[in-house]
Every structure is written in C-alpha cells, then in structure tokens.
CSV table of N, CA and C in Angstrom, one decimal:
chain,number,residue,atom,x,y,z
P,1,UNK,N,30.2,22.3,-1.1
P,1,UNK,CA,29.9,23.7,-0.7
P,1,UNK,C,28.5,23.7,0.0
P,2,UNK,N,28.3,25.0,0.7
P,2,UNK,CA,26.8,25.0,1.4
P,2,UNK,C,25.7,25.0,0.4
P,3,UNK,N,25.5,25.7,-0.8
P,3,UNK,CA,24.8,25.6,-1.9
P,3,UNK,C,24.6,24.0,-2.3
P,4,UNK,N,25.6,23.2,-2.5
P,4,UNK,CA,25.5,22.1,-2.9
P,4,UNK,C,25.2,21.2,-1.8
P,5,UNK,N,24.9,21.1,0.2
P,5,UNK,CA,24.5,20.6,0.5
P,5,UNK,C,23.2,20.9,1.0
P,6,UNK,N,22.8,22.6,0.5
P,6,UNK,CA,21.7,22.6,1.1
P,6,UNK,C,20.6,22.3,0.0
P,7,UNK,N,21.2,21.9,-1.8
P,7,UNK,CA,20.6,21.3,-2.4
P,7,UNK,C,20.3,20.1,-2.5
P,8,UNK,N,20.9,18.9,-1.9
P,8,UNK,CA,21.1,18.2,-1.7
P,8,UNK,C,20.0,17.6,-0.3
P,9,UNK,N,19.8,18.6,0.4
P,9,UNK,CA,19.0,18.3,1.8
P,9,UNK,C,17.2,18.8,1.0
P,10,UNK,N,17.4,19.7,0.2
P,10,UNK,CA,16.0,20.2,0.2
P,10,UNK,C,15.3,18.9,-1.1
P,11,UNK,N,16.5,18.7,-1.9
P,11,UNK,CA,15.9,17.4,-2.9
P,11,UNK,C,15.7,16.2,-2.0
P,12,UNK,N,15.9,16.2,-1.3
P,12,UNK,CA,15.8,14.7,-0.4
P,12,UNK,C,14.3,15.0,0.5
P,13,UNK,N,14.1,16.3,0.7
P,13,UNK,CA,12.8,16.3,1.5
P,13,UNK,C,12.0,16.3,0.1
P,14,UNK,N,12.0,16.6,-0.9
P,14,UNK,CA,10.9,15.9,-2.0
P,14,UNK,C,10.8,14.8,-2.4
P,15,UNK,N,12.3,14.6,-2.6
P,15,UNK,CA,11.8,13.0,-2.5
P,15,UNK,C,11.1,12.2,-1.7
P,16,UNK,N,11.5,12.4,-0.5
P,16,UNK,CA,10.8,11.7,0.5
P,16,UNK,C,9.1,12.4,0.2
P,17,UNK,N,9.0,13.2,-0.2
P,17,UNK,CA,7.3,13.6,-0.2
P,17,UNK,C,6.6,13.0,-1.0
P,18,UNK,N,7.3,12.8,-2.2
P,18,UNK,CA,7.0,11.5,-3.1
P,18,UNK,C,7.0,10.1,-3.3
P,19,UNK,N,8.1,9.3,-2.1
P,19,UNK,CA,7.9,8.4,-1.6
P,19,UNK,C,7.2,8.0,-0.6
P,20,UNK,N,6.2,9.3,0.6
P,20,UNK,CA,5.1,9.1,1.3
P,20,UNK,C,3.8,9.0,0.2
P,21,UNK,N,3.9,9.5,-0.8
P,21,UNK,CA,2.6,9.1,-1.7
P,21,UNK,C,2.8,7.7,-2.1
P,22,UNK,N,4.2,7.5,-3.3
P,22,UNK,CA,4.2,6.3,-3.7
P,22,UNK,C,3.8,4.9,-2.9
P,23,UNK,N,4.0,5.2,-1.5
P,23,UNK,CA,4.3,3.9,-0.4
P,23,UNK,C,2.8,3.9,-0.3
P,24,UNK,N,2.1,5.5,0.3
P,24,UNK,CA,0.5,5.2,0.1
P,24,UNK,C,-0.4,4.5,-1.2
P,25,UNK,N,0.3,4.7,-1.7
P,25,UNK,CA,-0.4,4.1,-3.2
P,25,UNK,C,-0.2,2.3,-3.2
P,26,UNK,N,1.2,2.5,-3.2
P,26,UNK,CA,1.5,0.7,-3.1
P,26,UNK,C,1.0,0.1,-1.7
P,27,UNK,N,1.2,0.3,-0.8
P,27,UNK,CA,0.2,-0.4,0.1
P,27,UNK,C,-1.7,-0.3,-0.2
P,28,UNK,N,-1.9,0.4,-0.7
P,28,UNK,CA,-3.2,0.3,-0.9
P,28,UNK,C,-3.2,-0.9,-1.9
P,29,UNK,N,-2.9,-1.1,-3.3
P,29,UNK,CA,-2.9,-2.0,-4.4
P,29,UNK,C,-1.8,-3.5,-3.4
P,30,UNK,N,-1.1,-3.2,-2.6
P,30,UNK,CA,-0.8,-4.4,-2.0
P,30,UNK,C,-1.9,-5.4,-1.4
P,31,UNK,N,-2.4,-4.4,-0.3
P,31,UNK,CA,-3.5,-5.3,0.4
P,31,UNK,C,-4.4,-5.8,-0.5
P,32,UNK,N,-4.4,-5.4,-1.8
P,32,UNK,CA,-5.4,-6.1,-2.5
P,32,UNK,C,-5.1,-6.7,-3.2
P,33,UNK,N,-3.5,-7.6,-3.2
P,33,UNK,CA,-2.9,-8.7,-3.3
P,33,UNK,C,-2.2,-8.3,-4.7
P,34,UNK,N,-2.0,-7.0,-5.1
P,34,UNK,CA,-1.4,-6.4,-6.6
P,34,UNK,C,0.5,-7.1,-6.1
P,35,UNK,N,0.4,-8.0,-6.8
P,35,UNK,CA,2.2,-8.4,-6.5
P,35,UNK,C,3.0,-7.5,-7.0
P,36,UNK,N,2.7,-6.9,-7.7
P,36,UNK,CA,4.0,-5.8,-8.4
P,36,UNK,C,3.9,-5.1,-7.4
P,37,UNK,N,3.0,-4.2,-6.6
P,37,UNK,CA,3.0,-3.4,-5.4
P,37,UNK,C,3.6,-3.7,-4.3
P,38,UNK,N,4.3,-4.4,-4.0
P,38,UNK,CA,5.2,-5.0,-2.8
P,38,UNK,C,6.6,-4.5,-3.2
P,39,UNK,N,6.8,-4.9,-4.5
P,39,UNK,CA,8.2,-4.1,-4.6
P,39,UNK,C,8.2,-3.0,-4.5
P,40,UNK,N,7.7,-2.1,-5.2
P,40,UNK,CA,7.2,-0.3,-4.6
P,40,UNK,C,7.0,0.2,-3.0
P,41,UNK,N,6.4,-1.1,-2.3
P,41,UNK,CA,6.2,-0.6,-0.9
P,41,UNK,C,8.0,-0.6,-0.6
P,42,UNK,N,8.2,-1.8,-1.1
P,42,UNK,CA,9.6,-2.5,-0.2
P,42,UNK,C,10.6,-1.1,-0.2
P,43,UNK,N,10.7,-0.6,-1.9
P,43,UNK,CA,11.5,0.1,-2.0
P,43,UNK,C,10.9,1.8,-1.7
P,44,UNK,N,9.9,1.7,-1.9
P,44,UNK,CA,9.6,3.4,-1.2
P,44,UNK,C,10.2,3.4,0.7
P,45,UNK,N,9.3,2.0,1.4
P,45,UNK,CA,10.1,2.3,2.3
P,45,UNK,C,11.8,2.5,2.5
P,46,UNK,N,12.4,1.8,2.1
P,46,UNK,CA,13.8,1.8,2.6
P,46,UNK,C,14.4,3.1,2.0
P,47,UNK,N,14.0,3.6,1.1
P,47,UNK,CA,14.7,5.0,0.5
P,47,UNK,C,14.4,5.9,1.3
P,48,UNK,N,13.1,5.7,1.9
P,48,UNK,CA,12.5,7.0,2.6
P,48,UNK,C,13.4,7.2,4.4
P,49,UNK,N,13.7,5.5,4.4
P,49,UNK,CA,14.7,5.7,6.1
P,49,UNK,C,15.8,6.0,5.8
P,50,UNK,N,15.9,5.9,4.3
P,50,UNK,CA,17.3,5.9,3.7
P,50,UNK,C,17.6,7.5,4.2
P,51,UNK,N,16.6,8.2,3.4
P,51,UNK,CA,16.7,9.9,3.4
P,51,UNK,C,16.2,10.2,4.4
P,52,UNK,N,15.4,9.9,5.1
P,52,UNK,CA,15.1,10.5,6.8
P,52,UNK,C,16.4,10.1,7.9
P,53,UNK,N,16.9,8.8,7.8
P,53,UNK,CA,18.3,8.8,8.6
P,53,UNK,C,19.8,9.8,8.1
P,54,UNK,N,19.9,9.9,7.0
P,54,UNK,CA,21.1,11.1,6.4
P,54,UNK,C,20.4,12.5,7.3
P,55,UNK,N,19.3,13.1,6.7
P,55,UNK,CA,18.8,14.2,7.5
P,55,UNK,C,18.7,14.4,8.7
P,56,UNK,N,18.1,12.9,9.7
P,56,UNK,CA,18.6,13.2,10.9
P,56,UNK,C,19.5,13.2,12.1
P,57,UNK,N,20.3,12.3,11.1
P,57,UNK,CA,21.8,11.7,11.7
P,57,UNK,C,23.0,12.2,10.8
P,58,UNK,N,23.1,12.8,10.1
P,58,UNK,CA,24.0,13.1,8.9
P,58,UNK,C,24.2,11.9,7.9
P,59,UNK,N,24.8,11.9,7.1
P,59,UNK,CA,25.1,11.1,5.7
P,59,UNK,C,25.2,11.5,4.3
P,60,UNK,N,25.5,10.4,3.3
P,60,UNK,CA,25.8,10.8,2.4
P,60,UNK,C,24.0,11.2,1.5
P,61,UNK,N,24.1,11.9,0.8
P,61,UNK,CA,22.7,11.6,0.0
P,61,UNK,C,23.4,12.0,-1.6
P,62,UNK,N,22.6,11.1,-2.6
P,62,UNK,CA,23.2,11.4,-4.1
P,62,UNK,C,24.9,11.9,-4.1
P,63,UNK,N,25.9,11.5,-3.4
P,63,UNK,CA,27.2,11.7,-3.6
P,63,UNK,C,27.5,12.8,-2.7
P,64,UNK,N,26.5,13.7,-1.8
P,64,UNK,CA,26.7,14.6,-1.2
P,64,UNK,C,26.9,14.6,0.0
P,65,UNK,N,27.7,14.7,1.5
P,65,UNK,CA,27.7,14.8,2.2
P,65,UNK,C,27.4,15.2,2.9
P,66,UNK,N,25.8,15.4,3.9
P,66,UNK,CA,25.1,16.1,4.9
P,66,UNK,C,25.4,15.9,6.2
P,67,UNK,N,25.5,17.0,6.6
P,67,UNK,CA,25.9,17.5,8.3
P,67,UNK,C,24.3,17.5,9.0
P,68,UNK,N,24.2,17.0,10.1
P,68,UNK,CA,23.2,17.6,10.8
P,68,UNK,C,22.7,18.9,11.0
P,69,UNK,N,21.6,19.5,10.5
P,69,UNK,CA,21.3,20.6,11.0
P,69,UNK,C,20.9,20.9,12.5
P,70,UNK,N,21.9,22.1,12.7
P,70,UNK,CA,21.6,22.6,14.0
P,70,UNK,C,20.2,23.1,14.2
P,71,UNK,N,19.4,23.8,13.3
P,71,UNK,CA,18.6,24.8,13.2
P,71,UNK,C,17.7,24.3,14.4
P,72,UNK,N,17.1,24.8,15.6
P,72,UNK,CA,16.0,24.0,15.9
P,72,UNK,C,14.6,23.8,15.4
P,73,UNK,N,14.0,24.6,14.5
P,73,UNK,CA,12.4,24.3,14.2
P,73,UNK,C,12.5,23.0,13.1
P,74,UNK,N,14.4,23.1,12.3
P,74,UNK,CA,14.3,21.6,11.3
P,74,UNK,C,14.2,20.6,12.4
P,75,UNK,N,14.9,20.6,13.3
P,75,UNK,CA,15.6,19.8,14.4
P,75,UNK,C,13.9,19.0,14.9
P,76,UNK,N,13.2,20.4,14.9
P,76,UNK,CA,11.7,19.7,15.8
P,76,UNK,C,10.6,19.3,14.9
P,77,UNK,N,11.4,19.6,13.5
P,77,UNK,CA,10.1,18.9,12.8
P,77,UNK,C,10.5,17.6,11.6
P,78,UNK,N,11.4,17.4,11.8
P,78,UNK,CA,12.5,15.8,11.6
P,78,UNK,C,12.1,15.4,12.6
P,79,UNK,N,11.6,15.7,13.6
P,79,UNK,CA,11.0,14.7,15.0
P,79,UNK,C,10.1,14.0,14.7
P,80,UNK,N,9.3,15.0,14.3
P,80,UNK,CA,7.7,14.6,14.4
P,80,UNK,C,7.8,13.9,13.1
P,81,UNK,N,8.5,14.2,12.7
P,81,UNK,CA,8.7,13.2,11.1
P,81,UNK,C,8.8,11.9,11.2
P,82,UNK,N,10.1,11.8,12.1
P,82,UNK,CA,11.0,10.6,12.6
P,82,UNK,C,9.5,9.9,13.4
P,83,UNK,N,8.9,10.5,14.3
P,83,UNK,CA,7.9,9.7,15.0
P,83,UNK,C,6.6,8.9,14.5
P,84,UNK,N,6.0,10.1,13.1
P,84,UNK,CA,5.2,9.5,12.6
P,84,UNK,C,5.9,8.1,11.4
P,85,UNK,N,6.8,8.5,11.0
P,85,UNK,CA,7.5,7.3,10.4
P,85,UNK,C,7.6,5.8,10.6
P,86,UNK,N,7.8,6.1,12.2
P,86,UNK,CA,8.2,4.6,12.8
P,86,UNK,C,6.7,4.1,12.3
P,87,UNK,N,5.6,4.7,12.6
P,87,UNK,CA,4.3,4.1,12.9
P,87,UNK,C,4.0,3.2,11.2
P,88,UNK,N,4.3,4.5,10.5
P,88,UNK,CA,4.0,4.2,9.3
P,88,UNK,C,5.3,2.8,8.3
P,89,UNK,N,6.2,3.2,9.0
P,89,UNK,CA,7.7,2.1,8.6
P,89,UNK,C,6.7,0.6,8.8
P,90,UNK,N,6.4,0.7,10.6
P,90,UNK,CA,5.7,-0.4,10.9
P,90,UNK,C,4.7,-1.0,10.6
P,91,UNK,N,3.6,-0.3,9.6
P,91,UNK,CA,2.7,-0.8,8.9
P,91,UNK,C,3.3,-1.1,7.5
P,92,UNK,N,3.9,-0.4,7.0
P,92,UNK,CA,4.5,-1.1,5.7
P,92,UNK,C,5.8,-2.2,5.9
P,93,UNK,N,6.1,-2.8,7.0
P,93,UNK,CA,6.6,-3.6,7.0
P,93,UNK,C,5.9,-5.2,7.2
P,94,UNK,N,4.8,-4.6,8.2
P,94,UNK,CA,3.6,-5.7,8.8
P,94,UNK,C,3.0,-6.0,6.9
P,95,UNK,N,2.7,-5.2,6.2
P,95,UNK,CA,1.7,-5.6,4.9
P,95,UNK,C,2.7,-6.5,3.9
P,96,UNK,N,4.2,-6.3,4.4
P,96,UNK,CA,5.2,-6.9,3.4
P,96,UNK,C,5.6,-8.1,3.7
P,97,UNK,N,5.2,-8.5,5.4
P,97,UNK,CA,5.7,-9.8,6.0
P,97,UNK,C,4.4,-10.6,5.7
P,98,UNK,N,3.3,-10.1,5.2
P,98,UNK,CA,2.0,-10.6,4.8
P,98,UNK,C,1.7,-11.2,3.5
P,99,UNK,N,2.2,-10.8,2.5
P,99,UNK,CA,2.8,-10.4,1.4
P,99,UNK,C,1.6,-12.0,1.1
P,100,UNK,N,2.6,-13.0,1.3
P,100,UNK,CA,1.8,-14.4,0.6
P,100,UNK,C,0.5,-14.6,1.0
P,101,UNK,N,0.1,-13.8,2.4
P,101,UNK,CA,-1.8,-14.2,2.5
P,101,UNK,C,-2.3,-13.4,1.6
P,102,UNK,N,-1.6,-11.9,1.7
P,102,UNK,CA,-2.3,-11.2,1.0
P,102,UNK,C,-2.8,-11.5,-0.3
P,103,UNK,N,-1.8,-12.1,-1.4
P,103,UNK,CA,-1.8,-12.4,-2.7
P,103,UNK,C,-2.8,-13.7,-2.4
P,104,UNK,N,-2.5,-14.7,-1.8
P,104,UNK,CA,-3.8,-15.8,-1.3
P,104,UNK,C,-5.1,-15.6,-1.4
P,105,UNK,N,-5.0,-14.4,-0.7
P,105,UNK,CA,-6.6,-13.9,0.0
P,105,UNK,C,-7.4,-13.4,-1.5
P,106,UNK,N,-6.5,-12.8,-1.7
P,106,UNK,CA,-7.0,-11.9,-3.4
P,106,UNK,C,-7.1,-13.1,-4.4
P,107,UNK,N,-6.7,-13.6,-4.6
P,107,UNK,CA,-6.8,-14.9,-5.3
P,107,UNK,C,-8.1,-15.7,-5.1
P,108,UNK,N,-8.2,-16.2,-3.5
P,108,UNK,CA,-9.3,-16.4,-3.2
P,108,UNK,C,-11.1,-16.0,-3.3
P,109,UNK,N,-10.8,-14.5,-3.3
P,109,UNK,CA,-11.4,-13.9,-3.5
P,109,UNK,C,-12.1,-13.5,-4.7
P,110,UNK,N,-10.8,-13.3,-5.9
P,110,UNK,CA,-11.3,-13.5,-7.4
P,110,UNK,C,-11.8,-15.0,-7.6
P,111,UNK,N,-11.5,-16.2,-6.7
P,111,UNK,CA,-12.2,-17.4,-7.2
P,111,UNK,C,-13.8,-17.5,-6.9
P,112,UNK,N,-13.8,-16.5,-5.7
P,112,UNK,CA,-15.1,-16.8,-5.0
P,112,UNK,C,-16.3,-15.2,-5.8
P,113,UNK,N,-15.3,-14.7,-6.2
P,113,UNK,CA,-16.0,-13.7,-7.2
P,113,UNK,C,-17.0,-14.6,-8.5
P,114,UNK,N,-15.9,-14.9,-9.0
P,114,UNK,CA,-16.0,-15.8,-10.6
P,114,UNK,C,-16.8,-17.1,-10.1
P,115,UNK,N,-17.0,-17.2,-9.2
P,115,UNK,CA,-17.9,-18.5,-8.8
P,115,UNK,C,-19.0,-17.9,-8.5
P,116,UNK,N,-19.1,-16.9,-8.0
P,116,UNK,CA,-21.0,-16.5,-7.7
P,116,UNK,C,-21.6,-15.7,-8.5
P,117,UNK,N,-20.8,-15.7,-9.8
P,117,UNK,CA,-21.4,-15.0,-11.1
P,117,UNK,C,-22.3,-16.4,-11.9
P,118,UNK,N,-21.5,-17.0,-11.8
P,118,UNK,CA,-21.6,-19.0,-12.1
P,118,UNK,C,-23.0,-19.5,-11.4
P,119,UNK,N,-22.6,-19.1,-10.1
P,119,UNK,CA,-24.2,-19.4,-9.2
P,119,UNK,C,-25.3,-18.8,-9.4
P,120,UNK,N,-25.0,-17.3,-9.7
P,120,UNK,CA,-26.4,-16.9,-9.8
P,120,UNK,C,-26.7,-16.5,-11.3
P,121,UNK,N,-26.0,-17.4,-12.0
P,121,UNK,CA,-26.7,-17.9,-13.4
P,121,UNK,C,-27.4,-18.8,-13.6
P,122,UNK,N,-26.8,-20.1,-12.5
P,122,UNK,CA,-27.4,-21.2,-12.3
P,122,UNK,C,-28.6,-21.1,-11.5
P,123,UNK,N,-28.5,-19.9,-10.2
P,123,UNK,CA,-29.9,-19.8,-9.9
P,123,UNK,C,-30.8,-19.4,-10.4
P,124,UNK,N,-30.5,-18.6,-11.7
P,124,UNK,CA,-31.5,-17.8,-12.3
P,124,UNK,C,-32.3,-18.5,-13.3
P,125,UNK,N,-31.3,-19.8,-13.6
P,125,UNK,CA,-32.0,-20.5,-14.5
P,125,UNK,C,-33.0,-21.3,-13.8
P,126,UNK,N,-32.7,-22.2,-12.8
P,126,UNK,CA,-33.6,-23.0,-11.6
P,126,UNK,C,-35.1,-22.3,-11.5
P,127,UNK,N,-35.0,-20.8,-11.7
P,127,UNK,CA,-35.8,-19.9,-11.3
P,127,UNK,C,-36.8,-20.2,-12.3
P,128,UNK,N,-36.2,-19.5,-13.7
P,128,UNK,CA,-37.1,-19.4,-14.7
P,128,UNK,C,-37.7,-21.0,-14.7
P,129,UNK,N,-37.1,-22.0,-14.7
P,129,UNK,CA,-37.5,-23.7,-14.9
P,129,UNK,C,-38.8,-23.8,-14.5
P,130,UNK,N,-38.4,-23.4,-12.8
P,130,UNK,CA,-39.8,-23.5,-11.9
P,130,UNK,C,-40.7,-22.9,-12.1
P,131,UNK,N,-40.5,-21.5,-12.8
P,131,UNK,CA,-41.4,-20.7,-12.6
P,131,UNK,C,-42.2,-21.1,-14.7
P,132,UNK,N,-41.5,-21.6,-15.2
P,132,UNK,CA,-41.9,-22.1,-16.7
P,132,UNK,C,-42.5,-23.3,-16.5
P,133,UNK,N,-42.0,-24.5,-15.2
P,133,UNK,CA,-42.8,-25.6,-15.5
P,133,UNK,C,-44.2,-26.1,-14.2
P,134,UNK,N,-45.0,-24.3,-14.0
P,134,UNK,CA,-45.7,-24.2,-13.2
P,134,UNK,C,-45.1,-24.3,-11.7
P,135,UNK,N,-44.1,-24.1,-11.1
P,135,UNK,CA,-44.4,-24.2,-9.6
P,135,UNK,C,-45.2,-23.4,-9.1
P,136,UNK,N,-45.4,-23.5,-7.9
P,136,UNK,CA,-45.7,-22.4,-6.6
P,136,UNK,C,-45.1,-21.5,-6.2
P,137,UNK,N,-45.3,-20.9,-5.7
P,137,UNK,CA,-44.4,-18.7,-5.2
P,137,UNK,C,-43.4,-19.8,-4.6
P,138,UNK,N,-44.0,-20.4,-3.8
P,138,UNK,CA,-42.6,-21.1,-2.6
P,138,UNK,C,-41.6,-21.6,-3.4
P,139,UNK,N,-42.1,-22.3,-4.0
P,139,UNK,CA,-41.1,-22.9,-4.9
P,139,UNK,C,-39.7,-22.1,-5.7
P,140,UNK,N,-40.9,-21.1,-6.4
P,140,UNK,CA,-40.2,-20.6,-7.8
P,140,UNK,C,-39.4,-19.0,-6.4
P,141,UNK,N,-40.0,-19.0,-4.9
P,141,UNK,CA,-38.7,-18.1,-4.1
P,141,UNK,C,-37.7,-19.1,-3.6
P,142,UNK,N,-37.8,-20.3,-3.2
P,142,UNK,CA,-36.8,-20.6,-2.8
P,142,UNK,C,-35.9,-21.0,-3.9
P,143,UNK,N,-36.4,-21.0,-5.3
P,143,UNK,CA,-35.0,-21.2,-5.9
P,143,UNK,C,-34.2,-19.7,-6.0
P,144,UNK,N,-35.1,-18.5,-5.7
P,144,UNK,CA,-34.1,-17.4,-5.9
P,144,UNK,C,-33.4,-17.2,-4.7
C-alpha cells in the first residue's frame, strides 16, 4: 500500500542519517588504527548505497517495494545526496583499502609512544647523575 511504502521510504532516510553518523564515527577510530572500526565503516557504507540506490533508482527496502519518486524537490535533493555521497563513498573506501597501514602505523606509534616514556626516564636519570656527581650546566643540559 502507499502508507506502507511511504513508511518504508521515510525509515530508510533515518537510517541512512544514522549511518552518515555511524561511518563518521568509524572512520575517525579507523584512521587511528581501532580494527573493530573497519567493520562499521565497511558496513555503514554499503547499507547506506544500499538505501540511497532503492530511493534513487527504486528497490526493495526491509521486504517493501519502492517506486521512484516523481516528486521533484525529493528528486533534487537525492541529487545532492547522491553527489555528496560519491565523495564521501570514496573516502570511506580509500581508509578501508588502507586498513593494514593504518593498524601498522597505530601500532607503531603506540611503540614509539611507550618507548619515549622509557627515554625520558632514562634521560631524567642521566640528569639527576650528572647533576648529583657535580657536572657543569653544559653537562647536566645536554643530558636533558
């Protein structure tokens, strides 16, 4: 019925409003090598082409059958939808094909974290040494 497709069309524009958050969220925690966030990117995107193609090409959505709407102001703003999407598709697909530097990089990063906590314990000790077994300013700065 029209009641049941035009519920069907308006639950799919919230979803999709909740999977433009969720995808923002998981790409952020992605780039910072969070590996559980890659599945969230993966799947917010494809749900979200999933529901933006039914809407602008017709399809099924949750067992329902959607027709294209004629209307023109939906017509022209499923455009701008459709346009900013691609942009956005394309960056969440570039952060997914990245996926193993990303996690790399973050890894790396927590090593080089956890290592200059290490350093500047060890410099701090160097410090006090020199500065306990009389050095000079030169001395007891260049070990800081």
């Amino acid at each position: 019925t029209l009641n049941t497709k035009t519920a069907a069309s308006s639950g799919t524009a919230t979803e999709m409003q909740m999977l433009s958050q969720r995808l923002a969220r998981g790409t952020s925690l992605a780039v910072q090598g969070n590996v559980q966030a890659f599945e969230s990117v993966r799947d917010s995107r494809d749900r979200f082409r999933t529901d933006l193609d039914a809407l602008t090409k017709g399809g099924t959505i949750k067992g329902v059958s959607i027709d294209v709407s004629g209307a023109e102001p939906l017509q022209a703003q499923l455009g701008e939808i459709t346009g900013r999407w691609d942009r956005v598709e394309k960056n969440a697909t570039a952060v997914l094909d990245n996926q193993q530097s990303l996690v790399s990089l973050s890894k790396g990063l927590d090593g080089i974290n956890q290592g200059n906590t290490a350093l500047l314990e060890l410099a701090q000790q160097a410090a006090s040494q020199a500065a306990a077994g009389g050095g000079n300013v030169r001395e007891i700065d260049f070990t800081n």
